[in-house]
Amino acid sequence: MTALLERPSVFDATEGVEALASLLRGRRIVVLTGAGCSTESGIPDYRGPGTLARARNPIQHREFLTRPEVRARYWARSLLGWPRFSSARPNAAHQSLAALERDGHVLGLITQNVDRLHHAAGSQRVIELHGALARVRCLDCEAIELRTELQERLLALNPGFTEHTAEPRPDGDAELPVETVLAFRVAGCTRCGGTLKPDVVFFGDNVPPPTVEAAFALLEEGDALLVVGSSLAVYSGFRFLQRAADRHMPIGLLNIGECRGGELVDVRVEARAGEILPRLVEALTTG
């Protein structure tokens, strides 16, 4: 096993590949991914250098549950944002992580993303902390509907609405002025007519305990943690960094920008995931 480097060690793209390879080589790797893994597929994030300047606020769980106008605003935005979100394709980062799993270097992924791009790239063991936008759940009867099917129903209820233009958001929705959504019609559950919610964990909600338990169980199987594209600002992801540090696991971090818990990381690389991970695949498979 490779000796750990003195914490923290920060590398650029040039030196980062070998630093990560030296840290991870010969170890069973568990990967934690965040929004920075998907930005190169065209999906915006909340905390990247470009989005911080625009100061967007994410949808809040309690507001969605209690305020019909908030639900109408979300689904109106989602109607416009979904086509672009659902057409995103895996980038080199997703494909590299899937390759590392196929080659036996990666045991599995814990992802904070809701875009299903890891699945599309071929990753097999994926724990979705925050759910998936591809599903919609009824809050009354728990029925599940595919988001693609709901899109057709929303279009039928709101003819001509797609003529509006909007800027995409990380939640798979889009920015729209308040007056645009006043007349928007929200679809109900096809089974009971109840309230529909995307099957994701909004801000202010908690990750389901079985999901957390499955993620910790996966972490316990590994002996190294690689964080890709996450600032670790929210506890849902940060807890796994803490657990890895408590277990004295080697920890690598690949991300651009400020990150929480940097003092717990052994190797930190400031570079794009799509630039570094393909080279990490080569280094681990040939080294």
PDB file of N, CA and C in Angstrom, residues 190-284:
ATOM      1  N   THR A 190     -52.385  10.264 -11.750  1.00  0.00           N
ATOM      2  CA  THR A 190     -53.311   9.557 -12.629  1.00  0.00           C
ATOM      3  C   THR A 190     -54.122   8.512 -11.877  1.00  0.00           C
ATOM      4  N   ARG A 191     -53.634   8.074 -10.721  1.00  0.00           N
ATOM      5  CA  ARG A 191     -54.345   7.048  -9.955  1.00  0.00           C
ATOM      6  C   ARG A 191     -55.379   7.660  -9.007  1.00  0.00           C
ATOM      7  N   CYS A 192     -54.970   8.700  -8.250  1.00  0.00           N
ATOM      8  CA  CYS A 192     -55.869   9.230  -7.214  1.00  0.00           C
ATOM      9  C   CYS A 192     -56.130  10.720  -7.327  1.00  0.00           C
ATOM     10  N   GLY A 193     -55.476  11.391  -8.278  1.00  0.00           N
ATOM     11  CA  GLY A 193     -55.646  12.835  -8.415  1.00  0.00           C
ATOM     12  C   GLY A 193     -54.849  13.644  -7.422  1.00  0.00           C
ATOM     13  N   GLY A 194     -53.983  12.982  -6.657  1.00  0.00           N
ATOM     14  CA  GLY A 194     -53.229  13.649  -5.603  1.00  0.00           C
ATOM     15  C   GLY A 194     -52.080  14.507  -6.109  1.00  0.00           C
ATOM     16  N   THR A 195     -51.306  15.016  -5.150  1.00  0.00           N
ATOM     17  CA  THR A 195     -50.212  15.938  -5.426  1.00  0.00           C
ATOM     18  C   THR A 195     -48.964  15.188  -5.872  1.00  0.00           C
ATOM     19  N   LEU A 196     -48.387  15.644  -6.970  1.00  0.00           N
ATOM     20  CA  LEU A 196     -47.180  15.020  -7.501  1.00  0.00           C
ATOM     21  C   LEU A 196     -45.941  15.813  -7.105  1.00  0.00           C
ATOM     22  N   LYS A 197     -44.867  15.071  -6.853  1.00  0.00           N
ATOM     23  CA  LYS A 197     -43.573  15.661  -6.512  1.00  0.00           C
ATOM     24  C   LYS A 197     -42.487  14.879  -7.247  1.00  0.00           C
ATOM     25  N   PRO A 198     -41.494  15.558  -7.779  1.00  0.00           N
ATOM     26  CA  PRO A 198     -40.370  14.800  -8.347  1.00  0.00           C
ATOM     27  C   PRO A 198     -39.762  13.933  -7.262  1.00  0.00           C
ATOM     28  N   ASP A 199     -39.355  12.727  -7.625  1.00  0.00           N
ATOM     29  CA  ASP A 199     -38.876  11.762  -6.636  1.00  0.00           C
ATOM     30  C   ASP A 199     -37.434  12.059  -6.249  1.00  0.00           C
ATOM     31  N   VAL A 200     -37.243  13.242  -5.711  1.00  0.00           N
ATOM     32  CA  VAL A 200     -35.924  13.711  -5.301  1.00  0.00           C
ATOM     33  C   VAL A 200     -36.028  14.336  -3.917  1.00  0.00           C
ATOM     34  N   VAL A 201     -34.881  14.497  -3.280  1.00  0.00           N
ATOM     35  CA  VAL A 201     -34.796  15.144  -1.974  1.00  0.00           C
ATOM     36  C   VAL A 201     -34.515  16.621  -2.202  1.00  0.00           C
ATOM     37  N   PHE A 202     -35.519  17.457  -1.952  1.00  0.00           N
ATOM     38  CA  PHE A 202     -35.326  18.895  -2.061  1.00  0.00           C
ATOM     39  C   PHE A 202     -34.546  19.403  -0.846  1.00  0.00           C
ATOM     40  N   PHE A 203     -34.036  20.621  -0.959  1.00  0.00           N
ATOM     41  CA  PHE A 203     -33.344  21.246   0.161  1.00  0.00           C
ATOM     42  C   PHE A 203     -34.318  21.386   1.333  1.00  0.00           C
ATOM     43  N   GLY A 204     -33.853  21.042   2.523  1.00  0.00           N
ATOM     44  CA  GLY A 204     -34.692  21.086   3.699  1.00  0.00           C
ATOM     45  C   GLY A 204     -35.325  19.754   4.031  1.00  0.00           C
ATOM     46  N   ASP A 205     -35.221  18.778   3.144  1.00  0.00           N
ATOM     47  CA  ASP A 205     -35.722  17.437   3.392  1.00  0.00           C
ATOM     48  C   ASP A 205     -34.553  16.544   3.799  1.00  0.00           C
ATOM     49  N   ASN A 206     -34.842  15.331   4.232  1.00  0.00           N
ATOM     50  CA  ASN A 206     -33.804  14.387   4.650  1.00  0.00           C
ATOM     51  C   ASN A 206     -33.695  13.226   3.676  1.00  0.00           C
ATOM     52  N   VAL A 207     -32.490  12.742   3.482  1.00  0.00           N
ATOM     53  CA  VAL A 207     -32.282  11.537   2.691  1.00  0.00           C
ATOM     54  C   VAL A 207     -32.929  10.371   3.440  1.00  0.00           C
ATOM     55  N   PRO A 208     -33.706   9.515   2.759  1.00  0.00           N
ATOM     56  CA  PRO A 208     -34.340   8.379   3.434  1.00  0.00           C
ATOM     57  C   PRO A 208     -33.312   7.524   4.172  1.00  0.00           C
ATOM     58  N   PRO A 209     -33.604   7.123   5.413  1.00  0.00           N
ATOM     59  CA  PRO A 209     -32.653   6.319   6.198  1.00  0.00           C
ATOM     60  C   PRO A 209     -32.148   5.068   5.482  1.00  0.00           C
ATOM     61  N   PRO A 210     -32.988   4.296   4.752  1.00  0.00           N
ATOM     62  CA  PRO A 210     -32.434   3.114   4.064  1.00  0.00           C
ATOM     63  C   PRO A 210     -31.367   3.471   3.033  1.00  0.00           C
ATOM     64  N   THR A 211     -31.529   4.635   2.392  1.00  0.00           N
ATOM     65  CA  THR A 211     -30.533   5.073   1.416  1.00  0.00           C
ATOM     66  C   THR A 211     -29.217   5.408   2.110  1.00  0.00           C
ATOM     67  N   VAL A 212     -29.313   6.112   3.231  1.00  0.00           N
ATOM     68  CA  VAL A 212     -28.106   6.452   3.999  1.00  0.00           C
ATOM     69  C   VAL A 212     -27.410   5.184   4.478  1.00  0.00           C
ATOM     70  N   GLU A 213     -28.184   4.233   4.972  1.00  0.00           N
ATOM     71  CA  GLU A 213     -27.603   2.977   5.466  1.00  0.00           C
ATOM     72  C   GLU A 213     -26.901   2.215   4.353  1.00  0.00           C
ATOM     73  N   ALA A 214     -27.512   2.184   3.160  1.00  0.00           N
ATOM     74  CA  ALA A 214     -26.886   1.493   2.028  1.00  0.00           C
ATOM     75  C   ALA A 214     -25.576   2.170   1.632  1.00  0.00           C
ATOM     76  N   ALA A 215     -25.563   3.504   1.692  1.00  0.00           N
ATOM     77  CA  ALA A 215     -24.344   4.233   1.325  1.00  0.00           C
ATOM     78  C   ALA A 215     -23.229   3.980   2.335  1.00  0.00           C
ATOM     79  N   PHE A 216     -23.567   3.990   3.616  1.00  0.00           N
ATOM     80  CA  PHE A 216     -22.551   3.701   4.628  1.00  0.00           C
ATOM     81  C   PHE A 216     -22.049   2.264   4.501  1.00  0.00           C
ATOM     82  N   ALA A 217     -22.959   1.349   4.173  1.00  0.00           N
ATOM     83  CA  ALA A 217     -22.540  -0.048   4.000  1.00  0.00           C
ATOM     84  C   ALA A 217     -21.553  -0.184   2.855  1.00  0.00           C
ATOM     85  N   LEU A 218     -21.803   0.537   1.754  1.00  0.00           N
ATOM     86  CA  LEU A 218     -20.867   0.518   0.635  1.00  0.00           C
ATOM     87  C   LEU A 218     -19.522   1.090   1.059  1.00  0.00           C
ATOM     88  N   LEU A 219     -19.547   2.184   1.797  1.00  0.00           N
ATOM     89  CA  LEU A 219     -18.298   2.801   2.250  1.00  0.00           C
ATOM     90  C   LEU A 219     -17.500   1.842   3.125  1.00  0.00           C
ATOM     91  N   GLU A 220     -18.194   1.070   3.940  1.00  0.00           N
ATOM     92  CA  GLU A 220     -17.524   0.124   4.820  1.00  0.00           C
ATOM     93  C   GLU A 220     -16.803  -0.981   4.040  1.00  0.00           C
ATOM     94  N   GLU A 221     -17.269  -1.272   2.831  1.00  0.00           N
ATOM     95  CA  GLU A 221     -16.625  -2.294   2.013  1.00  0.00           C
ATOM     96  C   GLU A 221     -15.317  -1.812   1.398  1.00  0.00           C
ATOM     97  N   GLY A 222     -15.182  -0.517   1.258  1.00  0.00           N
ATOM     98  CA  GLY A 222     -14.010   0.027   0.584  1.00  0.00           C
ATOM     99  C   GLY A 222     -12.886   0.359   1.530  1.00  0.00           C
ATOM    100  N   ASP A 223     -11.733   0.665   0.957  1.00  0.00           N
ATOM    101  CA  ASP A 223     -10.627   1.133   1.778  1.00  0.00           C
ATOM    102  C   ASP A 223     -10.002   2.399   1.209  1.00  0.00           C
ATOM    103  N   ALA A 224     -10.748   3.105   0.334  1.00  0.00           N
ATOM    104  CA  ALA A 224     -10.343   4.436  -0.137  1.00  0.00           C
ATOM    105  C   ALA A 224     -11.592   5.153  -0.630  1.00  0.00           C
ATOM    106  N   LEU A 225     -11.625   6.468  -0.446  1.00  0.00           N
ATOM    107  CA  LEU A 225     -12.751   7.288  -0.906  1.00  0.00           C
ATOM    108  C   LEU A 225     -12.243   8.305  -1.912  1.00  0.00           C
ATOM    109  N   LEU A 226     -12.930   8.392  -3.053  1.00  0.00           N
ATOM    110  CA  LEU A 226     -12.636   9.410  -4.056  1.00  0.00           C
ATOM    111  C   LEU A 226     -13.873  10.279  -4.221  1.00  0.00           C
ATOM    112  N   VAL A 227     -13.730  11.570  -3.929  1.00  0.00           N
ATOM    113  CA  VAL A 227     -14.823  12.533  -4.086  1.00  0.00           C
ATOM    114  C   VAL A 227     -14.622  13.254  -5.419  1.00  0.00           C
ATOM    115  N   VAL A 228     -15.666  13.260  -6.246  1.00  0.00           N
ATOM    116  CA  VAL A 228     -15.568  13.867  -7.570  1.00  0.00           C
ATOM    117  C   VAL A 228     -16.681  14.891  -7.749  1.00  0.00           C
ATOM    118  N   GLY A 229     -16.298  16.143  -7.950  1.00  0.00           N
ATOM    119  CA  GLY A 229     -17.263  17.170  -8.328  1.00  0.00           C
ATOM    120  C   GLY A 229     -18.216  17.590  -7.241  1.00  0.00           C
ATOM    121  N   SER A 230     -17.821  17.497  -5.987  1.00  0.00           N
ATOM    122  CA  SER A 230     -18.684  17.924  -4.890  1.00  0.00           C
ATOM    123  C   SER A 230     -17.947  18.897  -3.992  1.00  0.00           C
ATOM    124  N   SER A 231     -18.632  19.979  -3.621  1.00  0.00           N
ATOM    125  CA  SER A 231     -18.055  20.922  -2.666  1.00  0.00           C
ATOM    126  C   SER A 231     -18.241  20.445  -1.238  1.00  0.00           C
ATOM    127  N   LEU A 232     -19.063  19.384  -1.066  1.00  0.00           N
ATOM    128  CA  LEU A 232     -19.345  18.803   0.249  1.00  0.00           C
ATOM    129  C   LEU A 232     -19.982  19.808   1.198  1.00  0.00           C
ATOM    130  N   ALA A 233     -20.667  20.800   0.628  1.00  0.00           N
ATOM    131  CA  ALA A 233     -21.263  21.854   1.444  1.00  0.00           C
ATOM    132  C   ALA A 233     -22.460  21.368   2.245  1.00  0.00           C
ATOM    133  N   VAL A 234     -23.178  20.365   1.736  1.00  0.00           N
ATOM    134  CA  VAL A 234     -24.346  19.862   2.454  1.00  0.00           C
ATOM    135  C   VAL A 234     -23.979  18.574   3.176  1.00  0.00           C
ATOM    136  N   TYR A 235     -24.630  18.372   4.306  1.00  0.00           N
ATOM    137  CA  TYR A 235     -24.276  17.251   5.170  1.00  0.00           C
ATOM    138  C   TYR A 235     -24.540  15.902   4.519  1.00  0.00           C
ATOM    139  N   SER A 236     -25.511  15.828   3.604  1.00  0.00           N
ATOM    140  CA  SER A 236     -25.851  14.542   2.990  1.00  0.00           C
ATOM    141  C   SER A 236     -24.638  13.890   2.342  1.00  0.00           C
ATOM    142  N   GLY A 237     -23.700  14.692   1.844  1.00  0.00           N
ATOM    143  CA  GLY A 237     -22.474  14.149   1.277  1.00  0.00           C
ATOM    144  C   GLY A 237     -21.298  14.215   2.239  1.00  0.00           C
ATOM    145  N   PHE A 238     -21.254  15.294   3.026  1.00  0.00           N
ATOM    146  CA  PHE A 238     -20.107  15.512   3.912  1.00  0.00           C
ATOM    147  C   PHE A 238     -19.951  14.398   4.938  1.00  0.00           C
ATOM    148  N   ARG A 239     -21.066  13.789   5.361  1.00  0.00           N
ATOM    149  CA  ARG A 239     -20.987  12.734   6.377  1.00  0.00           C
ATOM    150  C   ARG A 239     -20.113  11.559   5.943  1.00  0.00           C
ATOM    151  N   PHE A 240     -20.064  11.307   4.628  1.00  0.00           N
ATOM    152  CA  PHE A 240     -19.262  10.178   4.145  1.00  0.00           C
ATOM    153  C   PHE A 240     -17.775  10.508   4.173  1.00  0.00           C
ATOM    154  N   LEU A 241     -17.454  11.787   3.963  1.00  0.00           N
ATOM    155  CA  LEU A 241     -16.068  12.217   4.137  1.00  0.00           C
ATOM    156  C   LEU A 241     -15.661  12.047   5.596  1.00  0.00           C
ATOM    157  N   GLN A 242     -16.551  12.443   6.513  1.00  0.00           N
ATOM    158  CA  GLN A 242     -16.256  12.288   7.930  1.00  0.00           C
ATOM    159  C   GLN A 242     -16.054  10.824   8.300  1.00  0.00           C
ATOM    160  N   ARG A 243     -16.943   9.953   7.815  1.00  0.00           N
ATOM    161  CA  ARG A 243     -16.814   8.534   8.156  1.00  0.00           C
ATOM    162  C   ARG A 243     -15.517   7.959   7.594  1.00  0.00           C
ATOM    163  N   ALA A 244     -15.177   8.331   6.369  1.00  0.00           N
ATOM    164  CA  ALA A 244     -13.931   7.843   5.778  1.00  0.00           C
ATOM    165  C   ALA A 244     -12.727   8.296   6.582  1.00  0.00           C
ATOM    166  N   ALA A 245     -12.762   9.544   7.038  1.00  0.00           N
ATOM    167  CA  ALA A 245     -11.656  10.050   7.843  1.00  0.00           C
ATOM    168  C   ALA A 245     -11.585   9.318   9.183  1.00  0.00           C
ATOM    169  N   ASP A 246     -12.745   9.049   9.780  1.00  0.00           N
ATOM    170  CA  ASP A 246     -12.772   8.306  11.044  1.00  0.00           C
ATOM    171  C   ASP A 246     -12.184   6.905  10.886  1.00  0.00           C
ATOM    172  N   ARG A 247     -12.379   6.320   9.699  1.00  0.00           N
ATOM    173  CA  ARG A 247     -11.848   4.984   9.433  1.00  0.00           C
ATOM    174  C   ARG A 247     -10.400   5.022   8.943  1.00  0.00           C
ATOM    175  N   HIS A 248      -9.826   6.219   8.862  1.00  0.00           N
ATOM    176  CA  HIS A 248      -8.453   6.404   8.383  1.00  0.00           C
ATOM    177  C   HIS A 248      -8.296   5.886   6.957  1.00  0.00           C
ATOM    178  N   MET A 249      -9.319   6.088   6.139  1.00  0.00           N
ATOM    179  CA  MET A 249      -9.249   5.719   4.726  1.00  0.00           C
ATOM    180  C   MET A 249      -8.503   6.796   3.952  1.00  0.00           C
ATOM    181  N   PRO A 250      -7.700   6.447   2.966  1.00  0.00           N
ATOM    182  CA  PRO A 250      -7.136   7.447   2.065  1.00  0.00           C
ATOM    183  C   PRO A 250      -8.279   8.164   1.342  1.00  0.00           C
ATOM    184  N   ILE A 251      -8.184   9.485   1.230  1.00  0.00           N
ATOM    185  CA  ILE A 251      -9.249  10.283   0.629  1.00  0.00           C
ATOM    186  C   ILE A 251      -8.673  11.160  -0.468  1.00  0.00           C
ATOM    187  N   GLY A 252      -9.220  11.026  -1.668  1.00  0.00           N
ATOM    188  CA  GLY A 252      -8.869  11.901  -2.775  1.00  0.00           C
ATOM    189  C   GLY A 252     -10.054  12.785  -3.121  1.00  0.00           C
ATOM    190  N   LEU A 253      -9.781  14.004  -3.521  1.00  0.00           N
ATOM    191  CA  LEU A 253     -10.831  14.956  -3.883  1.00  0.00           C
ATOM    192  C   LEU A 253     -10.495  15.600  -5.211  1.00  0.00           C
ATOM    193  N   LEU A 254     -11.419  15.507  -6.159  1.00  0.00           N
ATOM    194  CA  LEU A 254     -11.260  16.108  -7.480  1.00  0.00           C
ATOM    195  C   LEU A 254     -12.404  17.082  -7.679  1.00  0.00           C
ATOM    196  N   ASN A 255     -12.104  18.376  -7.615  1.00  0.00           N
ATOM    197  CA  ASN A 255     -13.147  19.390  -7.701  1.00  0.00           C
ATOM    198  C   ASN A 255     -12.520  20.744  -7.978  1.00  0.00           C
ATOM    199  N   ILE A 256     -13.333  21.647  -8.520  1.00  0.00           N
ATOM    200  CA  ILE A 256     -12.893  23.023  -8.750  1.00  0.00           C
ATOM    201  C   ILE A 256     -13.636  23.929  -7.776  1.00  0.00           C
ATOM    202  N   GLY A 257     -12.918  24.766  -7.064  1.00  0.00           N
ATOM    203  CA  GLY A 257     -13.556  25.709  -6.164  1.00  0.00           C
ATOM    204  C   GLY A 257     -13.456  25.301  -4.711  1.00  0.00           C
ATOM    205  N   GLU A 258     -14.122  26.085  -3.862  1.00  0.00           N
ATOM    206  CA  GLU A 258     -14.068  25.857  -2.426  1.00  0.00           C
ATOM    207  C   GLU A 258     -14.731  24.531  -2.045  1.00  0.00           C
ATOM    208  N   CYS A 259     -14.145  23.861  -1.056  1.00  0.00           N
ATOM    209  CA  CYS A 259     -14.681  22.586  -0.592  1.00  0.00           C
ATOM    210  C   CYS A 259     -14.668  22.540   0.925  1.00  0.00           C
ATOM    211  N   ARG A 260     -15.700  21.934   1.483  1.00  0.00           N
ATOM    212  CA  ARG A 260     -15.775  21.730   2.916  1.00  0.00           C
ATOM    213  C   ARG A 260     -14.951  20.497   3.304  1.00  0.00           C
ATOM    214  N   GLY A 261     -14.264  20.571   4.431  1.00  0.00           N
ATOM    215  CA  GLY A 261     -13.534  19.421   4.944  1.00  0.00           C
ATOM    216  C   GLY A 261     -12.216  19.155   4.259  1.00  0.00           C
ATOM    217  N   GLY A 262     -11.640  20.185   3.651  1.00  0.00           N
ATOM    218  CA  GLY A 262     -10.373  19.984   2.949  1.00  0.00           C
ATOM    219  C   GLY A 262      -9.258  19.464   3.831  1.00  0.00           C
ATOM    220  N   GLU A 263      -9.343  19.731   5.133  1.00  0.00           N
ATOM    221  CA  GLU A 263      -8.295  19.285   6.050  1.00  0.00           C
ATOM    222  C   GLU A 263      -8.322  17.767   6.258  1.00  0.00           C
ATOM    223  N   LEU A 264      -9.419  17.114   5.825  1.00  0.00           N
ATOM    224  CA  LEU A 264      -9.526  15.667   5.968  1.00  0.00           C
ATOM    225  C   LEU A 264      -9.024  14.911   4.741  1.00  0.00           C
ATOM    226  N   VAL A 265      -8.700  15.659   3.695  1.00  0.00           N
ATOM    227  CA  VAL A 265      -8.360  15.059   2.400  1.00  0.00           C
ATOM    228  C   VAL A 265      -6.855  14.847   2.288  1.00  0.00           C
ATOM    229  N   ASP A 266      -6.449  13.731   1.697  1.00  0.00           N
ATOM    230  CA  ASP A 266      -5.027  13.445   1.492  1.00  0.00           C
ATOM    231  C   ASP A 266      -4.491  14.048   0.204  1.00  0.00           C
ATOM    232  N   VAL A 267      -5.263  13.917  -0.876  1.00  0.00           N
ATOM    233  CA  VAL A 267      -4.866  14.480  -2.171  1.00  0.00           C
ATOM    234  C   VAL A 267      -6.048  15.245  -2.734  1.00  0.00           C
ATOM    235  N   ARG A 268      -5.831  16.502  -3.024  1.00  0.00           N
ATOM    236  CA  ARG A 268      -6.867  17.336  -3.623  1.00  0.00           C
ATOM    237  C   ARG A 268      -6.379  17.837  -4.970  1.00  0.00           C
ATOM    238  N   VAL A 269      -7.201  17.640  -5.999  1.00  0.00           N
ATOM    239  CA  VAL A 269      -6.846  18.063  -7.354  1.00  0.00           C
ATOM    240  C   VAL A 269      -7.855  19.099  -7.828  1.00  0.00           C
ATOM    241  N   GLU A 270      -7.344  20.260  -8.222  1.00  0.00           N
ATOM    242  CA  GLU A 270      -8.185  21.349  -8.738  1.00  0.00           C
ATOM    243  C   GLU A 270      -8.195  21.265 -10.261  1.00  0.00           C
ATOM    244  N   ALA A 271      -9.163  20.539 -10.804  1.00  0.00           N
ATOM    245  CA  ALA A 271      -9.251  20.375 -12.259  1.00  0.00           C
ATOM    246  C   ALA A 271     -10.603  19.788 -12.610  1.00  0.00           C
ATOM    247  N   ARG A 272     -10.924  19.801 -13.907  1.00  0.00           N
ATOM    248  CA  ARG A 272     -12.187  19.237 -14.373  1.00  0.00           C
ATOM    249  C   ARG A 272     -12.147  17.712 -14.279  1.00  0.00           C
ATOM    250  N   ALA A 273     -13.261  17.149 -13.846  1.00  0.00           N
ATOM    251  CA  ALA A 273     -13.342  15.698 -13.723  1.00  0.00           C
ATOM    252  C   ALA A 273     -13.158  15.014 -15.067  1.00  0.00           C
ATOM    253  N   GLY A 274     -13.710  15.597 -16.118  1.00  0.00           N
ATOM    254  CA  GLY A 274     -13.600  15.001 -17.438  1.00  0.00           C
ATOM    255  C   GLY A 274     -12.200  15.036 -18.004  1.00  0.00           C
ATOM    256  N   GLU A 275     -11.358  15.870 -17.430  1.00  0.00           N
ATOM    257  CA  GLU A 275      -9.956  15.936 -17.853  1.00  0.00           C
ATOM    258  C   GLU A 275      -9.104  14.926 -17.101  1.00  0.00           C
ATOM    259  N   ILE A 276      -9.365  14.771 -15.809  1.00  0.00           N
ATOM    260  CA  ILE A 276      -8.507  13.956 -14.955  1.00  0.00           C
ATOM    261  C   ILE A 276      -8.888  12.482 -14.960  1.00  0.00           C
ATOM    262  N   LEU A 277     -10.170  12.169 -14.888  1.00  0.00           N
ATOM    263  CA  LEU A 277     -10.577  10.779 -14.699  1.00  0.00           C
ATOM    264  C   LEU A 277     -10.179   9.847 -15.842  1.00  0.00           C
ATOM    265  N   PRO A 278     -10.272  10.239 -17.122  1.00  0.00           N
ATOM    266  CA  PRO A 278      -9.784   9.327 -18.161  1.00  0.00           C
ATOM    267  C   PRO A 278      -8.303   8.997 -17.997  1.00  0.00           C
ATOM    268  N   ARG A 279      -7.525   9.956 -17.551  1.00  0.00           N
ATOM    269  CA  ARG A 279      -6.102   9.700 -17.346  1.00  0.00           C
ATOM    270  C   ARG A 279      -5.869   8.864 -16.089  1.00  0.00           C
ATOM    271  N   LEU A 280      -6.758   9.003 -15.109  1.00  0.00           N
ATOM    272  CA  LEU A 280      -6.660   8.162 -13.927  1.00  0.00           C
ATOM    273  C   LEU A 280      -6.961   6.710 -14.272  1.00  0.00           C
ATOM    274  N   VAL A 281      -7.939   6.496 -15.165  1.00  0.00           N
ATOM    275  CA  VAL A 281      -8.236   5.142 -15.635  1.00  0.00           C
ATOM    276  C   VAL A 281      -6.983   4.508 -16.239  1.00  0.00           C
ATOM    277  N   GLU A 282      -6.330   5.263 -17.089  1.00  0.00           N
ATOM    278  CA  GLU A 282      -5.110   4.741 -17.741  1.00  0.00           C
ATOM    279  C   GLU A 282      -4.026   4.446 -16.714  1.00  0.00           C
ATOM    280  N   ALA A 283      -3.877   5.347 -15.731  1.00  0.00           N
ATOM    281  CA  ALA A 283      -2.809   5.170 -14.748  1.00  0.00           C
ATOM    282  C   ALA A 283      -3.072   3.960 -13.851  1.00  0.00           C
ATOM    283  N   LEU A 284      -4.323   3.728 -13.502  1.00  0.00           N
ATOM    284  CA  LEU A 284      -4.643   2.623 -12.610  1.00  0.00           C
ATOM    285  C   LEU A 284      -4.654   1.275 -13.331  1.00  0.00           C
TER     286      LEU A 284
END
